[in-house]
Amino acid sequence: METFIQVVVNGLMLGGLFAIISIGLTMIFGIIKIVNFAHGEFLMAGMFLTWLFTTKLGLHPYAAVVVVAPALFVLGGVTQKLLIQPLMNARDEHIQIFATVGLSTAMINLALLIYGADIANTPAYGLRTPLEFGPIRVLEGQLFILGAAILLVIGMELFLRRSRTGLAIRAVAQNRTAAQLMGINVNWIYVLSFGLGAACVGMASVLVAPLYPTSSNIGTYFVLIAFVVVILGGWGSIPGAFVGAMVIGLIDSLSGFYIGADLREAVVFGVFLVILILRPSGLFGSKQKLSHIS
Amino acid sequence: MLTLENIHAGYGATTILQDVSLDVQPGEVVTIVGANGAGKTTTLRAIAGQITPTSGHIYFEGRDITKLAAHDVVDLGITMIPEGRQLFPDMTVRDNLLLGAFRSGARSVQNETLDYVLDLFPRVSERLDQMASSLSGGEQQMVAIARGMMAKPRLLMFDEPSLGLAPIIVEQVFEVVKKVAASGATVLIVEQNVFTTLQSADRGYVLENGEIALSDTAEALLSNDHVRRAYLGI
Amino acid sequence: MKHILSLGSPRTASWAAPALLATLAALFITPVVIGDAFVYHVFVTICIFAALSTAWNIVGGFAGQLSLGHAIFYGIGAYAGVILMNMGISPWLGMFVGAAFAALAAVVISYPCFRLHGPFFALATIAFLEVFRVLALHFRDLTGGATGLMIPIKMGWEWMVFRERLPSLIIAFGMLLLCLAVAQWIRSGKLGYYLVATRERESAAKAAGVRTVQVRLIAVAISAALASMVGTFHAMYLTFIEPSSMFSLSFSIQIAMFALIGGIGTVYGPLLGALLLVPLTELARGWLGAEALGLHGFVYGVMLVLAVLFMPNGIMGVLHRYLQKDDEDEETGQTQAAPVAAVPRAEPEHKMGPEILRVENLDKHFGGLHVTKDVSFNLREGEILGMIGPNGAGKTTLFNMLSGFLQPDSGKVTVSDSAGNFSAPVSPADFASIGVGRTFQIVQPFAAMTVEENIMVGAFYRHPDVNDAREAARETAHRMGLGPWLNAEANGLTIGGLKRLEVARVMAMEPRILLLDEVMAGINQTDVRRAIDLMLSIRDTGVSIIAIEHVMQAVMSLSDRVIVLNSGEIVAEGDPQEVVRDPHVIEAYLGKGFADANS
């Protein structure tokens, strides 16, 4: 029983991690309707920045957020402005896919060029210390991640629902043409949204860096999980992504323990495919938003 | 107030408008009628800044707005009520209306405007907290017009307000258009529903294959032989 | 995207064939002449990547299904070859076993995924790739797991493994030729037209009788089989395989990337892409060695981004634009001035035959909306039935149910075949095969095709051979007054031209029942009169027509009978002259203005 509880708790902790890396992806998709295949590389870039910040300045990795989040905001905004914007009206979707796939390939290999194949370990500052709650053990950093994920979901929802900019963003997401007719500068909203989504990834990367070694291909692993989470939660839904992340975290943890560590990815992606094919709106998405299937 | 001079416009390689010139005076209700695909909507989209004409000029109150971005055109006080309503489906009617007042000139007085608009559209005020997608077609059209009014526009453009509505609702819509015009706004309507529109307008232009085929007072057009033949099948 | 995606243009430039042959010859002869081992290696690699990319392009380009998991099929071929070789079976045989497995896997994977669009299809293929990789790691007994598999040391043609370089080049080059030949064969035939039509407008393709799922499954199976065969040989060439390099995402991306940079959807684009990029990589790797870890990937990524931004049609697109300048004199002859009159119709004597279509008690709901309420009517052979009613009355929904695009909630549609037996078709393909053709209210041209090619998609329905289909398409085009624009891009037509194209594509299917959805909307007076003549002449050939129309002039002069639909119900039916005087109709549709003006 204790083992089971531990496995479940591990799952929830993983869920927090998956949530925090997925929020930006689902947000960018929900608003701009672009699947950012370079999302994982944004995370990788953020983690390298965190590593640089902590090792060069000797500061706590969490403090890096003041640099990393704005840096990724700019990276995201620039990506939208220079890469996505010119392709927004491309008749063929494959052009947009190749654009971010190309960006992803370039970023992975740029990291490889700069840092080589070695692993960069961000100092943990005690974040890898296990905390014991009776028989249950979790890492301090994992608790921070879960807490931050919850706060980020709530914060983003409040921003989108309560602020005037949030209203404009939702308007653009729901009906681009009409938003333009209201006098909203749609292109600027896109740049802002991509920037915000990337800044969320920036925030995720300072939380993830102390727990996971940084390498050029770290993004590939995380981005696939993020896609799974976002599909499950319904594309564009931030609370959906959170719940989806929890579900995937639990599946990952339970299947890793009960089926076998080497097969848990197959299980996770199997679930992903079943959801994508049978219920493409996700577990919580509404049927009306099925712009991506025929 | 609004002047189009020799406008040519289209999408990609396809030219739709050929040498379209027209003008709208303050306080007038002007209509552009014509068949599907004649270029009526394209004309409105060119004025609204959603497409840039390949040649020609558009002036609004003396200012050249030909190359202005769509949101800047709105800021000047030109509001378009688009074909097919185009509400924000997953927002309440209230949020839809408030978004109507997004432009800088209307934002500060949005609460007063809201009261005024709700007075004009009592049916809308009953639906304020419903999701826009849950309204009927006719109600959605009313909300779309109310949302357009929220911008306190100097020029209000309607794109096919009768599209997809039952005739009885169409009648109500045109009643509202008349009310809007009576409140002093300048109105430009694009319609396929030739007769009803001409009956509520001061002047009209007939657009055929991207060119202005006729322009006259609404009354004169109503009794014009060509109009009767082409648009009524008489 | 326009010109370059066009299918076999009838006027292929004269330089193309010699240039292609010279390129292929150079690809083979250069390493033989130089004789250097490294040069051999570079050229073998070019051939392998070009072959893979050409195979990918059948799905990613022709069919427009962007697979980022094509390494699955490559990997299946590689593992099948090595595993069987370890059991003493020659890779020449293993190659076909792998191809069969790959084709099977492709069909099983793709069938459920085809309902996903663009990025979601790509994501699904990535996920499948991951599953394959994890499974290959897991089943160690079969695949050797993470440690990988070595091929046994057996040399010679029988085993595809050689000490010298030339035989490997011969095989790689042969594989490339095979892939190119298959791609060329697909592109220039019925399958290619069907694939491109499906990619451009799936619903219009369905209406033209294309079984859209089936043709894409055929394409994906062929593509996978080819990729797998290349994979088998590449495994022999590499002598060692492991899951992470066989089922690799970045490898899949590279395959797709060569096609994009060369010119996606063209037969020879992938070859050009590989020809340009592979030497770049291999040379960088050769000169800079391990220091440049990541350099070639970085260059690839940057090239991809630049290509997408500045050269979305790839090298082929640039070549085409450059060479087009020479062609321009020829092209400008085709202006869209005065339309040519359609062939005048025969004498207006016609008699109606027996019932050919029966519609019984159709009901349809969309959510809470009751869009079709208990609609029943029938159509007789040689009849023109006009259908009018306000926007939103349910006319188009009704058409969708009469052509298999929507299933009614209750009620049925039965159609008689040429022998007079009634049956109830279900899918659009069923309706097409029993002779029901339809147009779309919003015109749906296949944008990447010329007018002639658009009509050919319809003509293939009766004429499977390309030349016959082309002949039939031309004839139909002339009949529809589209003769002068046969080689024009469909997108460049005026709205009136597009409406005629829509009708021409259906007419090329030689339907017995024609459903026309507002084909006169938005066209000018002259065109309306011509369209009326055209329709009467179509009817005189024995075709029955149901026409949704707002242009009252047309409705009145064409229809033998008129049905008025309002709020999903038939509110009036009968002789046109009587119907327009019906007070219900005046109230619901025509308006008092019409009545006043008409009186």
Short mmCIF file of C-alpha atoms in Angstrom, two decimals, chain C residues 150-553:
data_model
loop_
_atom_site.label_atom_id
_atom_site.label_comp_id
_atom_site.label_asym_id
_atom_site.label_seq_id
_atom_site.Cartn_x
_atom_site.Cartn_y
_atom_site.Cartn_z
CA MET C 150 25.41 -6.45 -36.55
CA ILE C 151 25.06 -8.14 -39.89
CA PRO C 152 26.90 -11.44 -40.20
CA ILE C 153 30.02 -11.33 -42.31
CA LYS C 154 28.80 -12.57 -45.64
CA MET C 155 29.99 -10.86 -48.76
CA GLY C 156 28.86 -10.72 -52.35
CA TRP C 157 25.86 -9.82 -54.44
CA GLU C 158 23.72 -12.41 -52.72
CA TRP C 159 24.14 -10.60 -49.40
CA MET C 160 24.26 -6.99 -50.67
CA VAL C 161 27.52 -6.51 -48.79
CA PHE C 162 30.70 -5.70 -50.66
CA ARG C 163 34.35 -4.99 -50.07
CA GLU C 164 34.54 -2.75 -53.12
CA ARG C 165 32.38 0.36 -53.53
CA LEU C 166 30.92 0.14 -56.99
CA PRO C 167 28.29 -2.56 -56.36
CA SER C 168 26.84 -0.56 -53.44
CA LEU C 169 26.55 2.47 -55.69
CA ILE C 170 24.85 0.39 -58.35
CA ILE C 171 22.26 -0.86 -55.89
CA ALA C 172 21.70 2.56 -54.30
CA PHE C 173 21.38 4.13 -57.72
CA GLY C 174 18.98 1.40 -58.80
CA MET C 175 16.85 2.05 -55.72
CA LEU C 176 16.75 5.73 -56.54
CA LEU C 177 15.69 5.00 -60.13
CA LEU C 178 12.98 2.66 -58.87
CA CYS C 179 11.61 5.29 -56.49
CA LEU C 180 11.69 7.99 -59.16
CA ALA C 181 10.00 5.70 -61.67
CA VAL C 182 7.23 4.83 -59.23
CA ALA C 183 6.75 8.49 -58.29
CA GLN C 184 6.63 9.51 -61.96
CA TRP C 185 4.19 6.73 -62.72
CA ILE C 186 1.90 7.77 -59.87
CA ARG C 187 2.06 11.44 -60.67
CA SER C 188 1.22 11.14 -64.31
CA GLY C 189 -1.63 8.70 -63.85
CA LYS C 190 -5.10 8.63 -62.39
CA LEU C 191 -3.82 7.95 -58.87
CA GLY C 192 -1.70 11.10 -58.91
CA TYR C 193 -4.60 13.27 -60.01
CA TYR C 194 -6.80 11.73 -57.37
CA LEU C 195 -4.19 12.28 -54.66
CA VAL C 196 -3.65 15.93 -55.53
CA ALA C 197 -7.40 16.50 -55.86
CA THR C 198 -7.94 14.96 -52.43
CA ARG C 199 -5.17 17.10 -50.99
CA GLU C 200 -6.56 20.30 -52.46
CA ARG C 201 -10.28 19.84 -51.75
CA GLU C 202 -11.33 16.65 -50.14
CA SER C 203 -15.05 17.22 -50.48
CA ALA C 204 -14.85 18.19 -54.14
CA ALA C 205 -12.72 15.10 -54.76
CA LYS C 206 -15.35 12.96 -53.07
CA ALA C 207 -18.03 14.52 -55.23
CA ALA C 208 -15.94 13.64 -58.26
CA GLY C 209 -16.19 10.01 -57.23
CA VAL C 210 -12.74 9.74 -55.65
CA ARG C 211 -12.59 7.27 -52.78
CA THR C 212 -10.38 9.60 -50.85
CA VAL C 213 -9.37 7.30 -48.01
CA GLN C 214 -8.60 4.44 -50.34
CA VAL C 215 -6.35 6.41 -52.68
CA ARG C 216 -4.36 7.81 -49.78
CA LEU C 217 -3.95 4.36 -48.25
CA ILE C 218 -2.62 3.08 -51.57
CA ALA C 219 -0.16 5.98 -51.67
CA VAL C 220 1.01 5.44 -48.13
CA ALA C 221 1.46 1.70 -48.68
CA ILE C 222 3.55 2.26 -51.81
CA SER C 223 5.59 4.95 -50.08
CA ALA C 224 6.23 2.76 -47.04
CA ALA C 225 7.19 -0.25 -49.14
CA LEU C 226 9.74 1.82 -51.06
CA ALA C 227 11.18 3.38 -47.90
CA SER C 228 11.45 -0.05 -46.37
CA MET C 229 13.34 -1.47 -49.33
CA VAL C 230 15.81 1.39 -49.16
CA GLY C 231 16.08 0.73 -45.42
CA THR C 232 17.03 -2.91 -46.01
CA PHE C 233 19.83 -1.93 -48.33
CA HIS C 234 21.01 0.91 -46.09
CA ALA C 235 21.30 -1.53 -43.18
CA MET C 236 23.54 -3.75 -45.28
CA TYR C 237 25.57 -0.73 -46.23
CA LEU C 238 25.91 0.46 -42.63
CA THR C 239 26.47 -3.13 -41.36
CA PHE C 240 25.11 -2.13 -37.96
CA ILE C 241 21.68 -0.93 -36.82
CA GLU C 242 20.21 0.20 -33.52
CA PRO C 243 16.75 1.50 -32.56
CA SER C 244 17.75 5.10 -31.86
CA SER C 245 19.27 5.62 -35.30
CA MET C 246 16.74 3.54 -37.25
CA PHE C 247 13.58 4.97 -35.66
CA SER C 248 14.89 8.49 -35.36
CA LEU C 249 12.83 11.65 -35.44
CA SER C 250 15.63 13.80 -36.79
CA PHE C 251 16.17 11.28 -39.58
CA SER C 252 12.48 11.45 -40.45
CA ILE C 253 12.65 15.22 -40.48
CA GLN C 254 15.65 15.12 -42.81
CA ILE C 255 13.82 12.93 -45.29
CA ALA C 256 10.91 15.37 -45.38
CA MET C 257 13.24 18.35 -45.45
CA PHE C 258 15.01 17.28 -48.66
CA ALA C 259 11.63 17.13 -50.35
CA LEU C 260 10.62 20.57 -49.09
CA ILE C 261 13.85 22.21 -50.11
CA GLY C 262 13.87 20.52 -53.49
CA GLY C 263 10.21 21.18 -54.18
CA ILE C 264 7.48 19.37 -52.30
CA GLY C 265 4.95 17.55 -54.45
CA THR C 266 7.16 17.43 -57.54
CA VAL C 267 8.67 14.19 -58.78
CA TYR C 268 12.28 15.36 -58.98
CA GLY C 269 12.35 17.95 -56.19
CA PRO C 270 13.41 15.47 -53.48
CA LEU C 271 16.32 14.38 -55.66
CA LEU C 272 17.43 17.98 -56.06
CA GLY C 273 17.14 18.60 -52.33
CA ALA C 274 19.27 15.60 -51.46
CA LEU C 275 21.75 16.46 -54.21
CA LEU C 276 22.25 19.90 -52.72
CA LEU C 277 22.25 19.12 -49.00
CA VAL C 278 23.84 15.71 -48.57
CA PRO C 279 27.27 16.66 -49.99
CA LEU C 280 27.22 19.78 -47.80
CA THR C 281 26.76 17.67 -44.71
CA GLU C 282 29.11 14.93 -45.64
CA LEU C 283 31.86 17.34 -46.64
CA ALA C 284 31.45 19.33 -43.42
CA ARG C 285 31.65 16.08 -41.49
CA GLY C 286 34.69 14.99 -43.47
CA TRP C 287 36.61 18.23 -43.05
CA LEU C 288 35.64 19.40 -39.61
CA GLY C 289 35.14 16.02 -38.01
CA ALA C 290 33.92 15.80 -34.46
CA GLU C 291 34.58 19.45 -33.76
CA ALA C 292 31.65 20.38 -35.87
CA LEU C 293 29.22 18.25 -33.91
CA GLY C 294 25.82 19.72 -34.66
CA LEU C 295 27.04 21.92 -37.50
CA HIS C 296 25.26 20.05 -40.27
CA GLY C 297 22.08 19.86 -38.23
CA PHE C 298 22.26 23.55 -37.58
CA VAL C 299 22.73 24.25 -41.27
CA TYR C 300 19.79 21.97 -42.08
CA GLY C 301 17.56 23.76 -39.58
CA VAL C 302 18.52 27.20 -40.84
CA MET C 303 18.11 26.12 -44.47
CA LEU C 304 14.67 24.77 -43.65
CA VAL C 305 13.59 28.01 -41.99
CA LEU C 306 14.95 30.09 -44.86
CA ALA C 307 13.38 27.83 -47.46
CA VAL C 308 10.00 28.08 -45.76
CA LEU C 309 10.22 31.86 -45.62
CA PHE C 310 11.72 32.68 -48.98
CA MET C 311 11.41 29.63 -51.18
CA PRO C 312 8.29 27.73 -50.12
CA ASN C 313 8.13 25.96 -53.49
CA GLY C 314 11.70 24.78 -53.17
CA ILE C 315 14.37 24.68 -55.82
CA MET C 316 11.88 23.43 -58.38
CA GLY C 317 9.77 26.50 -57.71
CA VAL C 318 12.71 28.81 -58.29
CA LEU C 319 13.74 26.98 -61.45
CA HIS C 320 10.22 27.12 -62.69
CA ARG C 321 9.84 30.83 -62.05
CA TYR C 322 13.17 31.50 -63.72
CA LEU C 323 12.32 29.46 -66.79
CA GLN C 324 8.78 30.75 -66.95
CA LYS C 325 10.07 34.07 -68.22
CA ASP C 326 10.96 32.41 -71.52
CA ASP C 327 7.51 30.96 -71.75
CA GLU C 328 5.65 34.14 -71.10
CA ASP C 329 4.96 35.05 -74.71
CA GLU C 330 3.04 31.86 -75.13
CA GLU C 331 1.09 32.29 -71.92
CA THR C 332 -0.13 35.81 -72.38
CA GLY C 333 -2.19 34.76 -75.37
CA GLN C 334 -4.78 33.54 -72.91
CA THR C 335 -6.70 36.49 -71.65
CA GLN C 336 -10.07 36.18 -70.09
CA ALA C 337 -11.91 38.56 -72.33
CA ALA C 338 -15.26 37.85 -73.88
CA PRO C 339 -16.42 34.38 -73.05
CA VAL C 340 -16.94 32.08 -75.95
CA ALA C 341 -20.56 31.17 -76.46
CA ALA C 342 -21.51 27.72 -75.39
CA VAL C 343 -22.73 25.39 -78.05
CA PRO C 344 -26.35 26.36 -78.67
CA ARG C 345 -28.87 23.87 -77.47
CA ALA C 346 -30.99 21.57 -79.53
CA GLU C 347 -34.65 22.15 -80.22
CA PRO C 348 -36.63 22.53 -77.01
CA GLU C 349 -38.68 19.40 -77.45
CA HIS C 350 -38.24 17.05 -74.57
CA LYS C 351 -40.32 14.58 -72.70
CA MET C 352 -39.82 13.44 -69.20
CA GLY C 353 -39.14 9.83 -68.37
CA PRO C 354 -39.98 7.81 -65.27
CA GLU C 355 -38.96 8.72 -61.72
CA ILE C 356 -35.23 8.55 -61.18
CA LEU C 357 -34.76 9.90 -57.66
CA ARG C 358 -37.06 9.56 -54.66
CA VAL C 359 -36.69 11.56 -51.50
CA GLU C 360 -38.82 10.32 -48.63
CA ASN C 361 -39.42 12.06 -45.30
CA LEU C 362 -35.93 13.41 -44.77
CA ASP C 363 -35.24 14.81 -41.31
CA LYS C 364 -32.03 16.35 -40.11
CA HIS C 365 -31.02 18.09 -36.89
CA PHE C 366 -27.85 20.05 -36.17
CA GLY C 367 -27.68 20.24 -32.41
CA GLY C 368 -30.96 21.85 -31.42
CA LEU C 369 -31.64 23.11 -34.91
CA HIS C 370 -34.15 21.25 -37.04
CA VAL C 371 -32.73 22.01 -40.47
CA THR C 372 -34.74 19.61 -42.60
CA LYS C 373 -38.30 18.70 -41.68
CA ASP C 374 -39.99 15.75 -43.33
CA VAL C 375 -38.94 16.65 -46.85
CA SER C 376 -40.27 14.41 -49.62
CA PHE C 377 -40.20 14.86 -53.35
CA ASN C 378 -39.15 13.05 -56.47
CA LEU C 379 -37.36 13.79 -59.68
CA ARG C 380 -38.17 12.41 -63.12
CA GLU C 381 -35.78 11.59 -65.89
CA GLY C 382 -35.06 14.66 -67.99
CA GLU C 383 -36.70 17.03 -65.55
CA ILE C 384 -35.29 20.32 -64.30
CA LEU C 385 -36.39 20.91 -60.75
CA GLY C 386 -35.78 24.40 -59.38
CA MET C 387 -35.25 24.78 -55.66
CA ILE C 388 -35.64 28.18 -54.08
CA GLY C 389 -35.90 29.52 -50.57
CA PRO C 390 -34.23 32.03 -48.27
CA ASN C 391 -30.68 31.57 -47.05
CA GLY C 392 -30.65 29.10 -44.20
CA ALA C 393 -33.78 27.31 -45.41
CA GLY C 394 -31.83 24.05 -45.59
CA LYS C 395 -31.28 23.81 -49.33
CA THR C 396 -27.61 23.02 -49.18
CA THR C 397 -28.14 20.61 -46.28
CA LEU C 398 -30.66 18.84 -48.45
CA PHE C 399 -28.13 18.63 -51.29
CA ASN C 400 -25.60 17.20 -48.89
CA MET C 401 -28.05 14.44 -48.05
CA LEU C 402 -28.80 13.83 -51.74
CA SER C 403 -25.12 13.27 -52.44
CA GLY C 404 -23.98 11.27 -49.42
CA PHE C 405 -22.09 14.08 -47.66
CA LEU C 406 -24.56 14.02 -44.78
CA GLN C 407 -26.64 11.17 -43.45
CA PRO C 408 -30.26 12.04 -42.67
CA ASP C 409 -31.50 11.39 -39.13
CA SER C 410 -34.47 9.64 -40.67
CA GLY C 411 -36.01 9.19 -44.07
CA LYS C 412 -34.31 7.92 -47.18
CA VAL C 413 -33.02 8.81 -50.58
CA THR C 414 -33.27 6.24 -53.32
CA VAL C 415 -31.92 6.49 -56.84
CA SER C 416 -32.65 4.27 -59.79
CA ASP C 417 -29.79 2.87 -61.80
CA SER C 418 -29.83 2.89 -65.57
CA ALA C 419 -31.84 -0.32 -65.57
CA GLY C 420 -34.55 1.27 -63.42
CA ASN C 421 -33.82 -0.54 -60.14
CA PHE C 422 -33.92 1.70 -57.07
CA SER C 423 -31.26 1.47 -54.41
CA ALA C 424 -30.21 3.60 -51.45
CA PRO C 425 -26.62 4.86 -51.82
CA VAL C 426 -24.83 5.94 -48.65
CA SER C 427 -21.39 7.49 -49.22
CA PRO C 428 -20.49 10.21 -51.74
CA ALA C 429 -18.71 7.50 -53.71
CA ASP C 430 -21.91 5.41 -53.83
CA PHE C 431 -23.85 8.40 -55.09
CA ALA C 432 -21.21 9.12 -57.70
CA SER C 433 -21.20 5.54 -58.92
CA ILE C 434 -24.97 5.48 -59.39
CA GLY C 435 -24.67 8.67 -61.42
CA VAL C 436 -25.40 11.56 -59.06
CA GLY C 437 -23.06 14.50 -59.60
CA ARG C 438 -23.05 17.71 -57.59
CA THR C 439 -21.48 21.16 -57.54
CA PHE C 440 -20.69 23.26 -54.49
CA GLN C 441 -22.19 26.62 -53.67
CA ILE C 442 -18.78 27.89 -52.69
CA VAL C 443 -16.70 26.93 -55.69
CA GLN C 444 -14.08 24.32 -54.94
CA PRO C 445 -11.45 24.33 -57.65
CA PHE C 446 -8.36 22.19 -57.19
CA ALA C 447 -6.08 25.16 -56.84
CA ALA C 448 -2.81 23.52 -57.84
CA MET C 449 -4.22 22.25 -61.11
CA THR C 450 -5.01 23.75 -64.47
CA VAL C 451 -8.56 23.96 -65.78
CA GLU C 452 -7.98 20.89 -67.90
CA GLU C 453 -6.58 18.91 -64.97
CA ASN C 454 -9.52 19.95 -62.80
CA ILE C 455 -11.96 18.56 -65.31
CA MET C 456 -9.81 15.45 -65.78
CA VAL C 457 -10.37 14.55 -62.13
CA GLY C 458 -14.03 14.21 -63.02
CA ALA C 459 -13.33 12.56 -66.36
CA PHE C 460 -11.24 9.78 -64.78
CA TYR C 461 -14.47 8.47 -63.39
CA ARG C 462 -15.43 7.14 -66.81
CA HIS C 463 -11.99 7.09 -68.44
CA PRO C 464 -9.25 5.52 -66.30
CA ASP C 465 -6.62 6.14 -68.96
CA VAL C 466 -4.93 9.54 -68.78
CA ASN C 467 -5.15 10.26 -72.49
CA ASP C 468 -8.80 9.30 -72.72
CA ALA C 469 -9.54 11.40 -69.64
CA ARG C 470 -7.71 14.35 -71.12
CA GLU C 471 -9.64 13.99 -74.34
CA ALA C 472 -12.95 13.81 -72.50
CA ALA C 473 -11.98 16.78 -70.31
CA ARG C 474 -11.15 18.88 -73.35
CA GLU C 475 -14.40 18.05 -75.00
CA THR C 476 -16.33 18.92 -71.86
CA ALA C 477 -14.38 22.14 -71.48
CA HIS C 478 -15.27 23.23 -74.97
CA ARG C 479 -18.89 22.42 -74.39
CA MET C 480 -18.84 24.56 -71.23
CA GLY C 481 -17.15 27.45 -72.99
CA LEU C 482 -13.91 26.86 -71.06
CA GLY C 483 -11.91 25.87 -74.13
CA PRO C 484 -9.61 28.90 -74.22
CA TRP C 485 -8.49 28.42 -70.62
CA LEU C 486 -7.57 24.76 -70.67
CA ASN C 487 -4.02 25.43 -69.50
CA ALA C 488 -4.83 28.31 -67.18
CA GLU C 489 -4.56 27.95 -63.43
CA ALA C 490 -8.01 27.26 -62.06
CA ASN C 491 -7.45 29.92 -59.39
CA GLY C 492 -7.07 32.62 -62.00
CA LEU C 493 -10.57 32.23 -63.44
CA THR C 494 -13.28 34.79 -62.80
CA ILE C 495 -16.15 33.79 -60.57
CA GLY C 496 -18.25 32.99 -63.63
CA GLY C 497 -15.44 30.82 -64.99
CA LEU C 498 -15.09 29.01 -61.69
CA LYS C 499 -18.81 28.30 -61.61
CA ARG C 500 -18.57 26.83 -65.12
CA LEU C 501 -15.52 24.82 -64.09
CA GLU C 502 -17.50 23.44 -61.19
CA VAL C 503 -20.21 22.27 -63.59
CA ALA C 504 -17.67 21.01 -66.13
CA ARG C 505 -15.93 18.82 -63.57
CA VAL C 506 -19.20 17.16 -62.69
CA MET C 507 -20.31 16.88 -66.31
CA ALA C 508 -17.08 15.07 -67.13
CA MET C 509 -18.31 12.31 -64.83
CA GLU C 510 -21.26 11.89 -67.20
CA PRO C 511 -23.84 11.92 -64.43
CA ARG C 512 -27.48 11.00 -64.89
CA ILE C 513 -28.62 13.33 -62.14
CA LEU C 514 -27.01 16.72 -61.69
CA LEU C 515 -27.31 18.71 -58.46
CA LEU C 516 -26.40 22.35 -59.10
CA ASP C 517 -25.94 24.59 -56.07
CA GLU C 518 -26.27 28.25 -57.06
CA VAL C 519 -24.21 28.01 -60.20
CA MET C 520 -25.58 31.35 -61.41
CA ALA C 521 -24.93 33.33 -58.28
CA GLY C 522 -22.60 36.22 -58.91
CA ILE C 523 -22.35 35.92 -62.65
CA ASN C 524 -23.40 38.66 -65.01
CA GLN C 525 -26.46 38.86 -67.23
CA THR C 526 -24.81 37.54 -70.38
CA ASP C 527 -23.39 34.65 -68.46
CA VAL C 528 -26.76 33.90 -66.88
CA ARG C 529 -28.37 33.63 -70.29
CA ARG C 530 -25.57 31.39 -71.49
CA ALA C 531 -25.79 29.28 -68.38
CA ILE C 532 -29.51 28.81 -68.95
CA ASP C 533 -28.87 27.63 -72.50
CA LEU C 534 -26.14 25.37 -71.25
CA MET C 535 -28.37 23.75 -68.67
CA LEU C 536 -31.14 23.18 -71.15
CA SER C 537 -28.67 21.56 -73.50
CA ILE C 538 -27.44 19.33 -70.69
CA ARG C 539 -31.01 18.38 -69.93
CA ASP C 540 -31.61 17.59 -73.58
CA THR C 541 -28.93 14.93 -73.38
CA GLY C 542 -31.15 13.10 -70.91
CA VAL C 543 -29.65 14.36 -67.65
CA SER C 544 -32.04 15.25 -64.84
CA ILE C 545 -31.23 18.40 -62.89
CA ILE C 546 -32.03 19.80 -59.48
CA ALA C 547 -30.90 23.40 -59.26
CA ILE C 548 -30.73 25.59 -56.17
CA GLU C 549 -30.92 29.11 -57.48
CA HIS C 550 -31.58 32.64 -56.31
CA VAL C 551 -31.56 34.17 -59.76
CA MET C 552 -35.30 34.18 -60.34
CA GLN C 553 -34.94 34.84 -64.04
#
